[in-house]
Tab-separated table of C-alpha atoms and ligand atoms in Angstrom:
chain	number	residue	atom	x	y	z
Z	1	MET	CA	-21.147	-15.615	-10.811
Z	2	GLU	CA	-23.413	-12.864	-9.564
Z	3	GLU	CA	-21.917	-9.424	-9.773
Z	4	LEU	CA	-21.462	-7.424	-6.617
Z	5	LYS	CA	-23.545	-4.307	-6.479
Z	6	LYS	CA	-21.979	-1.347	-8.164
Z	7	PRO	CA	-20.374	1.155	-5.779
Z	8	GLU	CA	-23.041	3.780	-6.599
Z	9	THR	CA	-25.635	1.673	-4.848
Z	10	PHE	CA	-23.577	1.762	-1.658
Z	11	GLU	CA	-24.030	5.480	-1.097
Z	12	ARG	CA	-27.238	5.067	0.901
Z	13	GLU	CA	-25.409	4.853	4.182
Z	14	LYS	CA	-28.252	6.237	6.254
Z	15	GLU	CA	-30.438	3.239	5.819
Z	16	ASN	CA	-28.399	0.158	6.485
Z	17	ASP	CA	-30.801	-2.342	5.012
Z	18	TYR	CA	-28.575	-3.128	2.029
Z	19	ILE	CA	-26.026	-4.718	4.358
Z	20	GLY	CA	-28.072	-7.888	4.761
Z	21	GLU	CA	-28.499	-8.120	0.993
Z	22	ASN	CA	-24.790	-7.643	0.402
Z	23	LEU	CA	-23.899	-10.238	3.024
Z	24	ASN	CA	-26.249	-12.668	1.322
Z	25	LEU	CA	-24.710	-11.988	-2.037
Z	26	VAL	CA	-21.148	-12.379	-0.769
Z	27	ASN	CA	-22.060	-15.622	0.990
Z	28	GLN	CA	-23.707	-16.935	-2.194
Z	29	ASN	CA	-20.613	-16.024	-4.187
Z	30	ILE	CA	-18.424	-17.810	-1.635
Z	31	GLN	CA	-20.603	-20.902	-2.018
Z	32	LYS	CA	-20.310	-20.773	-5.795
Z	33	ALA	CA	-16.544	-20.301	-5.681
Z	34	CYS	CA	-16.291	-23.268	-3.301
Z	35	GLY	CA	-18.408	-25.286	-5.731
Z	36	ILE	CA	-16.132	-24.420	-8.642
Z	37	ALA	CA	-13.037	-25.273	-6.601
Z	38	GLY	CA	-14.522	-28.470	-5.137
Z	39	ARG	CA	-14.137	-27.181	-1.608
Z	40	ASN	CA	-16.462	-27.281	1.401
Z	41	THR	CA	-18.195	-24.000	2.166
Z	42	SER	CA	-17.385	-24.630	5.816
Z	43	ASP	CA	-13.656	-24.348	5.014
Z	44	VAL	CA	-13.991	-20.684	4.063
Z	45	THR	CA	-14.829	-18.041	6.647
Z	46	LEU	CA	-15.974	-14.561	5.734
Z	47	ILE	CA	-14.500	-11.712	7.752
Z	48	ALA	CA	-16.551	-8.523	7.522
Z	49	VAL	CA	-13.988	-5.730	7.339
Z	50	SER	CA	-15.707	-2.890	9.166
Z	51	LYS	CA	-12.934	-0.283	9.387
Z	52	THR	CA	-14.182	3.332	9.287
Z	53	LYS	CA	-17.806	2.142	9.560
Z	54	PRO	CA	-20.028	3.021	12.526
Z	55	VAL	CA	-21.206	0.469	15.083
Z	56	SER	CA	-24.780	0.794	13.766
Z	57	MET	CA	-23.616	-0.754	10.486
Z	58	LEU	CA	-21.687	-3.500	12.244
Z	59	MET	CA	-24.800	-4.277	14.280
Z	60	GLU	CA	-26.771	-4.652	11.072
Z	61	ALA	CA	-24.258	-7.241	9.837
Z	62	TYR	CA	-24.386	-8.889	13.271
Z	63	LYS	CA	-28.162	-9.101	12.985
Z	64	TYR	CA	-27.709	-11.074	9.769
Z	65	GLY	CA	-25.464	-13.558	11.516
Z	66	CYS	CA	-22.000	-12.102	11.040
Z	67	ARG	CA	-19.689	-12.926	13.967
Z	68	GLU	CA	-16.271	-12.290	12.377
Z	69	PHE	CA	-15.188	-8.681	12.075
Z	70	GLY	CA	-11.885	-7.273	10.843
Z	71	GLU	CA	-10.342	-3.941	11.811
Z	72	ASN	CA	-7.012	-2.390	10.907
Z	73	LYS	CA	-6.576	0.153	13.703
Z	74	VAL	CA	-6.118	-0.724	17.359
Z	75	GLN	CA	-8.125	2.130	18.817
Z	76	GLU	CA	-11.068	1.551	16.503
Z	77	LEU	CA	-10.990	-2.171	17.187
Z	78	THR	CA	-10.969	-1.822	20.967
Z	79	GLN	CA	-13.703	0.798	20.914
Z	80	LYS	CA	-15.959	-1.401	18.788
Z	81	TYR	CA	-15.012	-4.394	20.926
Z	82	ASP	CA	-16.373	-2.555	23.957
Z	83	GLU	CA	-19.586	-1.526	22.227
Z	84	MET	CA	-20.466	-4.720	20.383
Z	85	PRO	CA	-21.808	-8.085	21.671
Z	86	LYS	CA	-19.229	-10.372	23.215
Z	87	ASP	CA	-19.735	-13.408	20.968
Z	88	ILE	CA	-17.849	-11.718	18.123
Z	89	HIS	CA	-14.433	-12.843	16.887
Z	90	TRP	CA	-12.279	-9.812	16.188
Z	91	HIS	CA	-9.517	-9.951	13.603
Z	92	MET	CA	-6.607	-7.533	13.643
Z	93	ILE	CA	-5.765	-7.224	9.963
Z	94	GLY	CA	-3.761	-3.980	9.866
Z	95	HIS	CA	-0.168	-3.111	10.655
Z	96	LEU	CA	0.362	-3.498	14.404
Z	97	GLN	CA	2.801	-1.340	16.340
Z	98	ARG	CA	4.582	-2.988	19.225
Z	99	ASN	CA	3.498	-0.352	21.746
Z	100	LYS	CA	-0.157	-1.147	20.973
Z	101	VAL	CA	0.046	-4.907	21.340
Z	102	LYS	CA	-1.094	-4.707	24.974
Z	103	TYR	CA	-4.447	-3.266	23.922
Z	104	VAL	CA	-5.415	-6.138	21.626
Z	105	VAL	CA	-4.072	-9.236	23.364
Z	106	GLY	CA	-7.022	-10.894	25.095
Z	107	LYS	CA	-9.503	-9.233	22.767
Z	108	VAL	CA	-8.658	-10.473	19.291
Z	109	ALA	CA	-9.231	-13.986	18.005
Z	110	LEU	CA	-6.464	-13.723	15.437
Z	111	ILE	CA	-3.703	-11.271	14.552
Z	112	HIS	CA	-3.209	-11.514	10.780
Z	113	SER	CA	-0.357	-9.055	10.422
Z	114	VAL	CA	2.736	-10.349	12.208
Z	115	ASP	CA	5.697	-9.402	10.058
Z	116	SER	CA	8.688	-9.276	12.408
Z	117	LEU	CA	10.213	-11.273	15.232
Z	118	LYS	CA	10.163	-8.182	17.445
Z	119	LEU	CA	6.406	-7.892	17.050
Z	120	ALA	CA	5.951	-11.613	17.726
Z	121	GLU	CA	8.113	-11.270	20.856
Z	122	GLU	CA	5.992	-8.411	22.146
Z	123	ILE	CA	2.801	-10.410	21.539
Z	124	SER	CA	4.379	-13.340	23.379
Z	125	ARG	CA	5.353	-11.193	26.376
Z	126	GLU	CA	1.844	-9.785	26.630
Z	127	ALA	CA	0.237	-13.218	26.211
Z	128	VAL	CA	2.364	-14.669	29.007
Z	129	LYS	CA	1.599	-11.705	31.246
Z	130	LYS	CA	-2.137	-12.190	30.674
Z	131	GLN	CA	-1.825	-15.980	30.846
Z	132	THR	CA	-3.453	-16.424	27.499
Z	133	LYS	CA	-2.604	-17.821	24.066
Z	134	VAL	CA	-2.601	-15.642	20.975
Z	135	SER	CA	-3.164	-17.036	17.500
Z	136	ILE	CA	-1.206	-15.311	14.785
Z	137	LEU	CA	-0.620	-15.375	11.055
Z	138	ILE	CA	2.598	-14.359	9.378
Z	139	GLU	CA	2.008	-11.599	6.854
Z	140	VAL	CA	3.823	-12.141	3.576
Z	141	ASN	CA	4.505	-9.418	1.030
Z	142	ILE	CA	3.577	-11.827	-1.697
Z	143	ALA	CA	4.103	-9.535	-4.695
Z	144	GLY	CA	7.166	-7.752	-3.292
Z	145	GLU	CA	5.480	-4.355	-3.294
Z	146	ASP	CA	7.355	-1.483	-1.625
Z	147	SER	CA	4.097	-0.087	-0.274
Z	148	LYS	CA	3.171	-3.235	1.614
Z	149	TYR	CA	4.134	-4.670	4.977
Z	150	GLY	CA	4.987	-8.321	5.349
Z	151	VAL	CA	8.047	-10.534	5.151
Z	152	GLU	CA	9.485	-11.547	1.823
Z	153	PRO	CA	8.318	-15.008	0.790
Z	154	VAL	CA	11.839	-16.427	1.220
Z	155	ASN	CA	11.886	-15.256	4.849
Z	156	ALA	CA	8.454	-16.544	5.840
Z	157	GLU	CA	9.591	-19.953	7.057
Z	158	LYS	CA	12.292	-18.407	9.229
Z	159	LEU	CA	9.799	-16.129	10.971
Z	160	VAL	CA	7.326	-18.995	11.377
Z	161	ARG	CA	10.040	-21.072	13.071
Z	162	GLU	CA	11.145	-18.236	15.351
Z	163	ALA	CA	7.615	-17.236	16.346
Z	164	ALA	CA	6.673	-20.850	17.033
Z	165	LEU	CA	9.340	-21.028	19.740
Z	166	LEU	CA	7.803	-18.169	21.712
Z	167	PRO	CA	5.532	-18.954	24.664
Z	168	GLY	CA	1.917	-17.852	24.427
Z	169	ILE	CA	1.877	-17.835	20.641
Z	170	CYS	CA	0.273	-20.235	18.211
Z	171	VAL	CA	1.197	-19.853	14.539
Z	172	LYS	CA	-1.853	-20.733	12.461
Z	173	GLY	CA	-0.832	-19.819	8.934
Z	174	LEU	CA	-0.149	-17.044	6.464
Z	175	MET	CA	-1.781	-13.832	5.330
Z	176	ALA	CA	-1.256	-11.628	2.292
Z	177	ILE	CA	-2.692	-8.495	0.751
Z	178	ALA	CA	-2.558	-8.896	-3.004
Z	179	PRO	CA	-1.878	-5.921	-5.295
Z	180	PHE	CA	-4.691	-3.588	-6.236
Z	181	VAL	CA	-5.674	-4.701	-9.745
Z	182	GLU	CA	-8.535	-4.196	-12.173
Z	183	ASP	CA	-8.746	-7.839	-13.146
Z	184	PRO	CA	-8.702	-10.268	-10.194
Z	185	GLU	CA	-7.181	-12.933	-12.447
Z	186	GLU	CA	-3.932	-10.985	-12.230
Z	187	ASN	CA	-3.757	-11.919	-8.548
Z	188	ARG	CA	-4.274	-15.660	-9.051
Z	189	GLN	CA	-0.504	-16.168	-9.324
Z	190	TYR	CA	0.048	-14.492	-5.941
Z	191	PHE	CA	-2.681	-16.466	-4.192
Z	192	ALA	CA	-1.225	-19.657	-5.655
Z	193	LEU	CA	2.218	-18.603	-4.406
Z	194	LEU	CA	0.971	-18.040	-0.856
Z	195	LYS	CA	-0.799	-21.404	-0.903
Z	196	GLN	CA	2.350	-23.146	-2.109
Z	197	LEU	CA	4.408	-21.401	0.561
Z	198	SER	CA	2.014	-22.611	3.258
Z	199	VAL	CA	2.075	-26.168	1.895
Z	200	ASP	CA	5.885	-26.125	1.851
Z	201	ILE	CA	6.058	-24.898	5.445
Z	202	LYS	CA	3.403	-27.350	6.605
Z	203	GLN	CA	5.452	-30.224	5.204
Z	204	LYS	CA	8.297	-29.336	7.553
Z	205	ASN	CA	6.122	-30.338	10.539
Z	206	ILE	CA	7.403	-27.559	12.762
Z	207	ASP	CA	6.397	-27.875	16.438
Z	208	ASN	CA	3.629	-25.519	17.558
Z	209	VAL	CA	2.811	-24.603	13.950
Z	210	ASN	CA	-0.240	-25.559	12.002
Z	211	MET	CA	-0.514	-24.048	8.566
Z	212	ASN	CA	-4.264	-24.499	8.214
Z	213	VAL	CA	-5.161	-20.840	7.820
Z	214	LEU	CA	-4.719	-18.854	4.638
Z	215	SER	CA	-6.036	-15.297	4.890
Z	216	MET	CA	-6.253	-13.824	1.393
Z	217	GLY	CA	-8.780	-12.180	-0.890
Z	218	MET	CA	-10.717	-8.912	-0.576
Z	219	THR	CA	-13.800	-7.478	-2.282
Z	220	GLY	CA	-12.163	-7.340	-5.706
Z	221	ASP	CA	-10.585	-10.776	-5.735
Z	222	TYR	CA	-11.993	-13.085	-3.040
Z	223	LEU	CA	-13.490	-15.512	-5.550
Z	224	VAL	CA	-10.114	-16.140	-7.160
Z	225	ALA	CA	-8.537	-16.358	-3.684
Z	226	ILE	CA	-11.022	-19.085	-2.696
Z	227	GLU	CA	-10.272	-21.039	-5.860
Z	228	GLU	CA	-6.600	-20.894	-4.851
Z	229	GLY	CA	-7.178	-22.056	-1.277
Z	230	ALA	CA	-8.141	-19.116	0.954
Z	231	THR	CA	-9.678	-20.127	4.290
Z	232	TYR	CA	-10.398	-16.551	5.396
Z	233	VAL	CA	-11.545	-13.873	2.984
Z	234	ARG	CA	-11.584	-10.261	4.185
Z	235	VAL	CA	-14.406	-8.320	2.579
Z	236	GLY	CA	-15.169	-4.695	3.435
Z	237	THR	CA	-16.539	-2.685	0.511
Z	238	GLY	CA	-18.576	-5.616	-0.773
Z	239	ILE	CA	-20.555	-5.656	2.482
Z	240	PHE	CA	-20.513	-2.123	3.873
Z	241	GLY	CA	-19.969	-0.019	0.766
Z	242	ASN	CA	-17.240	2.399	-0.163
Z	243	ARG	CA	-15.086	4.018	2.476
Z	244	GLN	CA	-14.409	7.761	2.603
L	1	PLP	C1	-9.482	-2.772	4.113
L	1	PLP	C2	-8.920	-4.142	4.087
L	1	PLP	C3	-9.626	-5.214	3.518
L	1	PLP	C4	-10.980	-5.064	2.851
L	1	PLP	O1	-10.870	-4.385	1.631
L	1	PLP	P1	-12.131	-4.275	0.636
L	1	PLP	O2	-11.506	-4.049	-0.684
L	1	PLP	O3	-12.935	-3.130	1.100
L	1	PLP	O4	-12.874	-5.545	0.713
L	1	PLP	C5	-9.048	-6.478	3.567
L	1	PLP	N1	-7.850	-6.683	4.145
L	1	PLP	C6	-7.143	-5.683	4.703
L	1	PLP	C7	-5.825	-5.986	5.325
L	1	PLP	C8	-7.644	-4.383	4.690
L	1	PLP	O5	-6.921	-3.396	5.239
C-alpha cells in the first residue's frame, strides 16, 4: 500500500498542484483496498472533505474529476455551494442544528449526521415544504465516545424505523466517525460493528429504508474501513493537507 504524503509536504498551500497528485494517490489506494477486500471499486465513493479550505482548492479537486464534497458547517457549505459548479454532490457530514436545516435541504445530496428524531422531523418538514426528498444516514456513536454525536448502536434501529415513517425522507444507511487512533487497525472492530449493525437492520426489511450506504473511514483509516465494507469514505487531510 502506498503511503500518503507526510503532512510536511502539505504545507505548500499557495500552489495547489499537489491536490491532483493526492487525489490520484487516494484513488489508487481505494482501488488496492477494494482489490484486497474483493470488492468493486465502483462500490466505494470518495468524498473530498473540504472544510476550512478555500474554493480555489476545491476547484483544483474539481478539475481532477472530484464531484463529491463534504462539509461540516452549514454556512460554509452553502457559501461554497453558491460559488462552485452545479454538478457537485454536497455531503453534510457535521453536526446539524435544527434551526439550520432549512438552509441545506434542496442543496445537499446526503445528510450523514442525523442523530435524533427531532432533527429527522425538522428535515422532513422542510422537505415537504420544498416538495423534495432528502436522503439521510443515521449517525452512530460506534465506540461510545462522550465527545461524539450519534445514537448508541442499540438505538440505531429505533431511529431508522422512526425516520423512515416521515414524509420526504429516505433512509439510506449508517454513518460513523471512528476514534482518533495512531494505528488504523484499532478501528477495524468499530467498522465491522457498524457493518454488522447495517446488515442486521437491512434484514428487517423496513419500508422506505435501504441500508446500502455505509459512510465510514477518514484519512487515517479509510483503507481498513473499505476492507470492512465502507461505501463512502470521507477524506480531507489526505487530499487537501492539514487544517489550521
Ligand atoms: C473532518 C472530517 C473528516 C475528514 O477528516 P480527515 O482526517 O482530514 O480525512 C471526515 N469526516 C468527518 C465527519 C469530518 O468532520
